Amino acid sequence: MTVACAPGKIILVGEHAVVYGRPAVALPVNQVRAEATVEDGEEGQGVIVVAADLDLTLSLKQLDPDRALHPLEMTVVGVLEHLGLSLEQNLTITVRSTIPIARGLGSGAAVSTAVTRAVAQHFAVELTSEGVSSLVFEVERLHHGTPSGIDNTVIAYERPVYFLRGERLETFHVGCAVTLLIGDTGTASPTKDVVGAVRQARQRDRERHEDLFDRVGAIAVEVRQAMESGDLGTVGLMMDENHRLLQEMDVSSPLLDSLVEVAKRRGALGAKLSGAGRGGSMIALVSAETRDGVQRALASAGAECVIHTEILPETGPTLCLASSAAPAKTDDWMI
Ligand code: MEV
């Protein structure tokens, strides 16, 4: 039996603009995780995938060529093909996850990452983070249509990333401990739909949107520097400004706005929606002193649950690698 895991993620700053080739900063969230278990199955059973939390069982033996593959099926097919193995394996793959689904926390990418790692390890192959990330990116395209690649990247590398589509990926270390609260609105945020709505709005008013994306990109540059130097005051201010720009993109919601406002009133250094928006989650940057008060305030203002996550300064190398996503263009091939 082989077991592998993957964390959730949050976008600290830069969502949506990152789809249009601006930089963004994302962080892994280790407090929620996806886990995949691979066991040898019985002779002739083929590959069976059990999504325990969803009460869903899929069989690769019964693939209907007229039906689009489920993302879990696509993940397994992708990794087996990558390993040069036939689809005729007898395997039972069980998936479990504590990552809330469709809340901007990367649940789909985390599940694909855990399955990809577990299947590869089951056949004694150690994939690199880059290898895992690019396999998962293909599945993300199925989920989201035009993903930037940031979700699969931060989840596969499990480190803070400064991501610029198609240009380069840089991981970085934070200069001091960073404590964030994640407030779940309890409402699904369908990434594909919200990214599609921003695309249409941009088609209607390209100049305005390019300007918004530029301003968000400048925030990402500043936030990365401030995170590295431990300047949390600047990170907070930039998060607030990013939320205002996301409101201008029309991807916030009344509940997201009120959770952001409540967090700020209770002393958060910064707060914003995180992920696609119009539902999903918001994040608040807090200190040891404000953490409990903000957490209670978010819960009483309507957050379905509040997750606490912390990024600690680490030693070790930072990475600078080519990104697996296609180069960013602003033409309509990707949107
Ligand atoms: C989703 O986590 C972030 C978006 O920017 C979409 C993407 O980057 O693919 C909204």
XYZ file of C-alpha atoms and ligand atoms in Angstrom:
345
model
C 0.000 0.000 0.000
C 1.310 3.456 -0.893
C 0.122 6.730 0.626
C 0.829 10.281 -0.550
C -0.509 13.686 0.504
C -0.751 17.233 -0.787
C -1.630 20.506 0.980
C -4.257 23.093 0.154
C -3.279 26.583 -0.996
C -4.258 30.225 -0.839
C -3.522 33.019 -3.253
C -2.020 35.779 -1.079
C -2.242 38.374 -3.858
C -2.649 38.384 -7.631
C -5.605 36.126 -8.509
C -7.246 36.759 -11.893
C -4.455 39.105 -13.015
C -2.170 36.024 -12.972
C -4.288 34.481 -15.759
C -3.268 37.500 -17.903
C 0.460 37.200 -17.320
C 0.886 39.295 -14.168
C 2.773 37.912 -11.151
C 1.001 36.486 -8.110
C 2.021 35.156 -4.704
C 0.577 31.900 -3.340
C 1.169 29.928 -0.142
C 0.657 26.265 0.759
C -1.875 25.545 3.526
C -0.729 22.492 5.460
C -3.627 22.526 7.927
C -5.882 20.974 5.262
C -4.704 18.081 3.082
C -5.661 15.607 0.379
C -4.486 12.018 0.768
C -4.394 9.190 -1.782
C -3.830 5.505 -1.048
C -2.918 2.988 -3.761
C -3.306 -0.764 -3.201
C -2.891 -3.698 -5.552
C -6.353 -4.875 -6.585
C -7.737 -8.255 -7.545
C -6.899 -9.859 -10.863
C -9.158 -8.453 -13.573
C -10.673 -5.604 -11.529
C -8.828 -2.893 -13.455
C -8.250 0.516 -11.880
C -10.903 1.549 -9.360
C -10.868 5.042 -7.860
C -12.864 5.602 -4.682
C -13.514 9.199 -3.615
C -14.486 8.308 -0.061
C -15.815 11.758 0.951
C -17.926 12.139 -2.192
C -19.410 8.652 -2.130
C -18.101 8.220 -5.667
C -16.536 5.124 -7.237
C -15.062 5.211 -10.737
C -13.777 2.327 -12.832
C -11.285 2.827 -15.623
C -12.562 -0.420 -17.142
C -15.886 1.186 -17.928
C -14.649 4.281 -19.707
C -17.192 5.468 -22.213
C -15.454 7.217 -25.145
C -18.480 9.530 -25.478
C -18.220 10.712 -21.869
C -15.707 13.337 -20.733
C -13.257 11.893 -18.221
C -13.811 12.751 -14.559
C -10.791 14.737 -13.253
C -9.838 11.761 -11.038
C -9.896 9.408 -14.040
C -7.894 11.898 -16.044
C -5.301 12.148 -13.268
C -4.814 8.377 -13.153
C -4.698 8.014 -16.955
C -2.205 10.918 -17.130
C 0.213 9.494 -14.571
C 0.023 5.893 -15.866
C 0.722 7.104 -19.408
C 3.544 9.298 -18.134
C 5.089 6.256 -16.430
C 4.758 4.262 -19.679
C 2.314 1.815 -18.057
C -0.836 0.377 -19.583
C -4.249 1.289 -18.191
C -4.854 -2.425 -17.529
C -3.396 -2.289 -13.997
C -5.340 -3.822 -11.111
C -5.332 -1.031 -8.552
C -7.634 0.433 -5.935
C -6.980 4.126 -5.383
C -8.744 5.749 -2.433
C -8.876 9.510 -2.081
C -9.750 11.522 1.024
C -9.495 15.239 1.605
C -10.052 17.745 4.388
C -9.840 20.644 1.920
C -13.227 22.322 1.468
C -14.300 21.914 -2.169
C -14.603 24.961 -4.464
C -13.548 27.440 -1.766
C -10.416 28.764 -3.443
C -8.215 26.378 -1.452
C -7.021 24.259 -4.376
C -8.943 21.112 -3.489
C -8.974 19.767 -7.076
C -5.255 20.365 -7.646
C -4.396 18.884 -4.228
C -6.378 15.696 -4.874
C -4.741 15.317 -8.323
C -1.313 15.919 -6.774
C -1.838 13.307 -4.045
C -3.079 10.719 -6.597
C -0.230 11.463 -9.028
C 2.384 11.086 -6.289
C 0.816 7.946 -4.816
C 0.522 6.146 -8.179
C 4.109 7.047 -9.148
C 5.437 5.939 -5.746
C 3.459 2.697 -5.987
C 5.497 1.889 -9.097
C 8.690 3.033 -7.321
C 9.055 6.181 -9.424
C 9.951 9.429 -7.637
C 8.551 12.291 -9.688
C 10.037 15.770 -9.288
C 7.788 18.580 -8.051
C 7.995 20.032 -11.546
C 6.908 16.700 -13.056
C 3.948 16.435 -10.677
C 2.997 20.058 -11.303
C 2.884 19.690 -15.075
C 0.814 16.473 -14.930
C -1.657 18.158 -12.574
C -1.763 21.256 -14.797
C -3.284 19.115 -17.576
C -6.073 18.042 -15.203
C -6.559 21.644 -14.058
C -7.296 22.590 -17.657
C -10.194 20.164 -17.528
C -11.515 21.671 -14.263
C -10.961 25.309 -15.052
C -10.533 25.723 -18.788
C -7.823 28.387 -18.682
C -5.870 27.982 -15.448
C -2.791 30.097 -14.925
C -0.966 27.110 -13.389
C -0.461 28.769 -9.996
C -2.576 26.254 -8.023
C -0.790 23.105 -9.250
C 2.567 24.863 -8.792
C 2.210 25.975 -5.161
C 0.652 22.635 -4.196
C 3.304 20.502 -5.914
C 6.216 22.568 -4.483
C 4.634 23.063 -1.031
C 6.452 26.378 -0.595
C 5.598 30.059 -0.936
C 5.760 30.864 -4.653
C 6.077 34.014 -6.718
C 4.495 32.916 -9.965
C 4.602 34.525 -13.387
C 2.914 32.399 -15.985
C 5.267 30.931 -18.568
C 8.185 33.056 -17.412
C 9.613 31.520 -14.304
C 8.648 30.135 -10.970
C 10.415 31.379 -7.882
C 9.928 29.966 -4.438
C 10.905 32.231 -1.551
C 11.307 32.262 2.215
C 9.400 34.548 4.543
C 11.442 36.854 6.777
C 9.224 36.274 9.820
C 6.334 34.011 10.832
C 3.177 34.883 8.895
C -0.176 34.016 10.466
C -3.277 33.962 8.324
C -6.899 33.145 9.002
C -8.964 31.712 6.178
C -12.681 32.461 6.410
C -14.883 30.115 4.395
C -18.092 31.764 3.152
C -19.733 28.343 2.815
C -20.595 29.159 -0.802
C -18.916 27.459 -3.755
C -16.736 29.609 -5.958
C -16.775 28.014 -9.415
C -13.376 29.096 -10.755
C -14.245 28.402 -14.381
C -17.375 30.610 -14.241
C -15.742 33.521 -12.422
C -12.649 33.447 -14.665
C -15.096 33.371 -17.626
C -16.983 36.403 -16.271
C -13.729 38.372 -15.905
C -12.807 37.364 -19.460
C -16.099 38.734 -20.782
C -15.753 41.938 -18.784
C -12.242 42.375 -20.161
C -13.529 41.868 -23.678
C -16.025 44.663 -23.081
C -13.456 47.041 -21.568
C -9.953 45.873 -22.244
C -8.113 49.036 -21.285
C -9.692 49.246 -17.841
C -8.986 45.591 -17.098
C -5.398 45.703 -18.312
C -4.893 48.662 -15.975
C -6.448 46.743 -13.043
C -4.242 43.720 -13.813
C -1.130 45.939 -13.967
C -1.937 47.394 -10.553
C -2.441 43.916 -9.107
C 0.847 42.750 -10.643
C 2.701 45.669 -8.993
C 1.167 44.621 -5.653
C 2.502 41.069 -6.102
C 6.035 42.395 -6.666
C 5.822 44.509 -3.511
C 4.257 41.759 -1.394
C 6.938 39.249 -2.299
C 9.664 41.716 -1.187
C 7.783 42.608 1.984
C 7.256 38.916 2.848
C 10.970 38.245 2.414
C 11.979 41.174 4.600
C 9.313 40.439 7.242
C 7.471 43.728 6.655
C 3.978 42.526 7.492
C 2.564 46.073 7.704
C 3.210 46.510 3.975
C 1.861 43.032 3.183
C -1.390 43.954 4.989
C -1.772 47.278 3.177
C -1.182 45.581 -0.165
C -3.774 42.887 0.645
C -6.342 45.630 1.353
C -5.526 47.345 -1.923
C -5.727 44.049 -3.808
C -9.211 43.447 -2.365
C -10.343 46.859 -3.631
C -9.062 46.008 -7.108
C -10.847 42.631 -6.991
C -14.048 44.501 -6.070
C -13.501 46.626 -9.165
C -13.212 43.407 -11.187
C -16.626 42.507 -9.736
C -15.471 39.205 -8.219
C -16.273 39.944 -4.573
C -19.631 39.306 -2.856
C -21.510 40.956 0.029
C -20.401 38.218 2.456
C -16.766 38.367 1.322
C -16.814 42.161 1.722
C -18.350 41.996 5.167
C -15.896 39.322 6.381
C -13.019 41.447 5.089
C -14.428 44.518 6.849
C -15.003 42.667 10.130
C -11.456 41.263 10.089
C -10.020 44.749 9.530
C -12.160 46.262 12.274
C -10.929 43.616 14.728
C -7.317 44.504 14.019
C -6.189 42.353 11.060
C -3.195 43.887 9.289
C -4.832 43.184 5.941
C -7.717 41.190 4.483
C -8.992 40.219 1.070
C -10.876 37.561 -0.833
C -8.670 34.706 -2.025
C -9.074 32.593 -5.163
C -11.671 33.147 -7.851
C -14.144 35.019 -5.613
C -17.954 35.499 -5.693
C -17.954 32.934 -2.870
C -15.164 30.693 -1.653
C -12.809 32.126 0.958
C -11.283 35.307 2.314
C -7.978 35.619 4.165
C -6.871 37.896 6.996
C -3.293 38.607 8.084
C -3.178 38.645 11.879
C -0.700 38.900 14.749
C -0.532 36.752 17.895
C -2.508 39.513 19.685
C -5.318 39.906 17.139
C -5.669 36.298 16.010
C -8.302 35.027 18.464
C -10.447 38.175 18.282
C -10.448 38.163 14.467
C -11.213 34.442 14.392
C -14.241 34.880 16.692
C -15.425 37.946 14.771
C -15.267 36.072 11.437
C -17.242 33.160 12.865
C -19.967 35.436 14.247
C -20.101 37.449 11.006
C -21.075 34.329 9.041
C -17.891 32.403 8.141
C -18.813 28.719 7.937
C -15.401 27.780 9.263
C -12.153 29.599 9.974
C -8.842 27.872 9.291
C -5.667 29.117 10.915
C -2.422 28.711 8.985
C 1.136 29.795 9.612
C 4.130 30.134 7.289
C 7.436 29.963 9.137
C 10.845 31.257 8.074
C 12.912 28.363 6.750
C 16.427 27.894 5.645
C 17.377 25.979 2.521
C 17.536 26.930 -1.102
C 14.926 28.930 -2.927
C 14.171 27.629 -6.379
C 14.065 29.419 -9.676
C 12.626 27.204 -12.393
C 10.785 27.403 -15.659
C 7.045 27.281 -15.055
C 5.114 24.365 -16.520
C 2.213 26.492 -17.718
C 2.175 27.812 -21.253
C 3.638 31.292 -21.800
C 1.296 34.112 -21.001
C -0.189 35.997 -23.865
C -2.920 38.505 -23.742
C -4.487 37.272 -26.961
C -7.611 35.270 -26.856
C -6.068 31.806 -27.152
C -6.277 31.381 -23.419
C -9.462 33.133 -22.604
C -7.634 30.428 -8.716
O -7.040 29.859 -7.552
C -6.899 31.671 -9.114
C -7.382 32.335 -10.412
O -6.445 33.383 -10.671
C -7.441 31.377 -11.576
C -6.072 30.902 -12.028
O -5.048 31.493 -11.717
O -6.047 29.887 -12.766
C -8.746 32.972 -10.221
